Each structure stands twice: as structure tokens, then as C-alpha cells.
Amino acid sequence: MKNNNYIIKSCLLLLVLLSSVAAANQVQGVRVWPSPDNTRIVFDMAAAPVHKSFTLNKPERLVIDLSNIKGGSTLPQISGESALIKAIRSSGDANKMRIVLDLNKATKTSVFALPPTPPYGHRLVVDLFDDSPVENIPPVAIRAARDIVIAIDAGHGGEDPGSIGPSGFYEKNITLPVATQLARLINAQPGMKAMMVRTNDYYIHVNKRTEIARGQQADLLVSIHADAFTSPQPRGASVWVLSMRRATTEVGRMLEQTERHSELLGGVAEIIKDSVNERYLAQTVLDLSMNHSMITAHQVASEVLLELDRIAFLHKKEPQAASLGVLKAPDIPSILVEIGFISNPQEEKLLKSASHQSKLAQSLFTALKRHFEKSPPADSLFAQQRSREHRVSAGESLSLLAQRYNVSIDDLRHINKLSSDSINVGQTLRIP
Ligand SMILES: [Zn+2]
């Protein structure tokens, strides 16, 4: 009996040890502690953090990558404030989380883990050292914000060359460099993050492409292709969105797969025990998200056409609806951009040129950024920046506020449509 007990206990202990090794980590809290010459940020962790960090400049940022992180990319509410930090934002991959601290100026940084000491558990500590304190800048409360995730799909790849131009050039070899450059532009933009569906010359099935985008919780899926026709004349770019008919078919298909309901409904599915109600709710959620994604896709497609019109000939001036390529996810806003006709000899030459490829990437980026500046997701950094407001107190001037928020006086005047520099106590100003 004693022996048995011992074995059971050892087994239990082993189980506990094994599960603590395998357990995914989680950020449970964020605390900011400012002092005159440094700021300490403490991330309360569920387990010992596995982390890497590096800094970027113009704009100044500290990037922390955490691995073995479970569940989503949203940070808990941040307590505390600092004059050094503009924003703390986060994004996530499967098992990974990236935290970006947007800083007001270049600072020395130090990132390290601390073991549990009551009352605290595991912690990841970030110290920002400030040898020349930012004068006259009262700290501003920091809110957690996430990056807008753009999934970029370079059409075709591997054994699938896509269309082949008259000179023998492959579509797959145009889509990848344009996609890669677009991703680079997006990743350099604070508040946006790109995720490449394929990163090199290999084949991925169309169904898998939308799954990858869904797995990354993408706000938008952009698929890049080049058009082709049997005669050499047709030319120009076009932008395609999911057709209503295909969207409805896909909704029906997703509803048939009951195992997908919980994926769609999140935690709610566990509360509803009744499959009829679950199906009804899944239908409602899908209809709502289908509406949202189709409207979003149409708006983005229009912005993209507006930009492409500046640098390329347009084959179609309006967004086109179709059920082609990756345009099959009713729950993710998706567009497919045909950047030109590879079957047209002149356009094939143009599409092969590095300078035209970078113009295309730049146009796509400008259009996407403008769309998300106009309609940012509520929990994104873009939304946070758009909603910054300041109520004027006694003794404050336009130049003081410009300094405090690290913006130019011109921008403040412009966004608030001020004809002079005089502001009144109690007046609410928008901060760009
Ligand atoms: Zn294609």
C-alpha cells in the first residue's frame, strides 16, 4: 500500500513537472514604473519567459519577441504611465507574441527575466534608461494596442508557375518580389504587421492560403497575381473581391462543418449545449462577419484602384466580384490584385522590371494604409492614434502641447483647423 502510494505520488509529481514544462506562457499583467531617470516596465508572466529583444530607430522602438505564448496577441490593461513610452502594442503568431514599445526618444534598454518572489510570480522586466530626461513632458497614460495584420499572398509558386509570358517569364516570379516589398513597407509602418502566406518558391494549395491567413487572425488578405489572356492585346491592372454568391456558398459549407462552429463562436460555443441554437448563432456570426468583410474588401479594393491608376493602366476601373483564387473566405476581408497582363508583351517587360515592381508595392501599401487610417479596427494602434484628444488647461499653449505630444505645431494647427495659435482653457484639441 505504501509503495503504491509512493508510485502514485511520483507519477503525479512527474505529471506536474511535465505539464509545467509543456505549459504555454501568458502575459497576465503590464505595470509601468516611471522614475526621474529611468522607466521600468514589468510584464507579469504565467511561467518563465522565453524572450529575445532588439531595438529599431526612426521611429525609436524596442521589440520583444516571446515564444511559447498561448492564446491571442492582446495585452492586458496597462497600469502606470511614462513620458518615454508613446504606446505599447502587440501582435501574435501561433505560439509567439511580439511586443513593441514605441519610444519618444532613443534610450539604452535592458530586458531580463525575474523568478517568482512573493507577491509576484514570473516576470519579464524592461528597463529604459534616460540620461537626459525629457523636460516639461508630463507622462501620458499608455494604452495597449495591437497591430493591424495584413496577410500577403504571392500567387502560385513551386511547381505551379501561374501564367507564362510571351518571353517565357513566370507569373510566380513577379508575384513574390512585389509581395515581399509590400511586406517590407508594411513592417516598417508602426501599427501594421505583414504576414507572408508563402515566403519562397513553393506551392501552397488555395484552401491552405486562406487557412494560414485565418490562423494569423489577419485583418485583410491581399493576394497578388498577374493576368493572362489568349490574345496579346488585353492589358492593365484589376482588383477582385469575393462574389456574394461564392460567399453565401462558403457560409453554407462552414455551417455544415459543426466542428468549425466553436472556432467561429469562440468561448460562446462551450456555453450553448443545444446544437440548433449553436447553428443559429453560428449563422448570425457568419452573416455579420461576411457583411463586414465584403464591405471592407470593397473599400480596400477602391483605394487600391485609386493608387494603381497613378502608376499603371487599369483594365477595369471598378472592383470586380468573382470566385477566383483565394477569394473564398467569407470571414476575412480579401482582395485579389491582378497587377497587369503577363500575356501582353509590353506589360510583361514592365512587370519584370524592378522599378515597376517597387512602384506597385508602394501603391498597394499607400492604399492599405489609407484604408486603415480611415477605418481602423477598434483595438488597433491606428484607432488609438486617431482618437487622441487633449482638453486645454490653464497655462497651456500650442507650442507646449506640440512638445508634449511630440508633434509639430503645424500639424496641430492643421488637424484642429486653427486659424491662429491662441487656444482656450477647456477647448478639446485633436492630437495627430
Ligand atoms: Zn495567378
XYZ file of C-alpha atoms and ligand atoms in Angstrom, residues 155-156 162-163 171 225-226 338, ligand 1:
9
model
C 0.127 33.940 -56.161
C 1.267 30.470 -57.335
C 0.959 30.596 -62.862
C 0.634 32.212 -66.286
C 3.823 34.802 -63.009
C -1.402 37.845 -59.313
C -0.751 38.764 -62.940
C -4.064 41.409 -60.904
Zn -2.477 33.957 -60.970
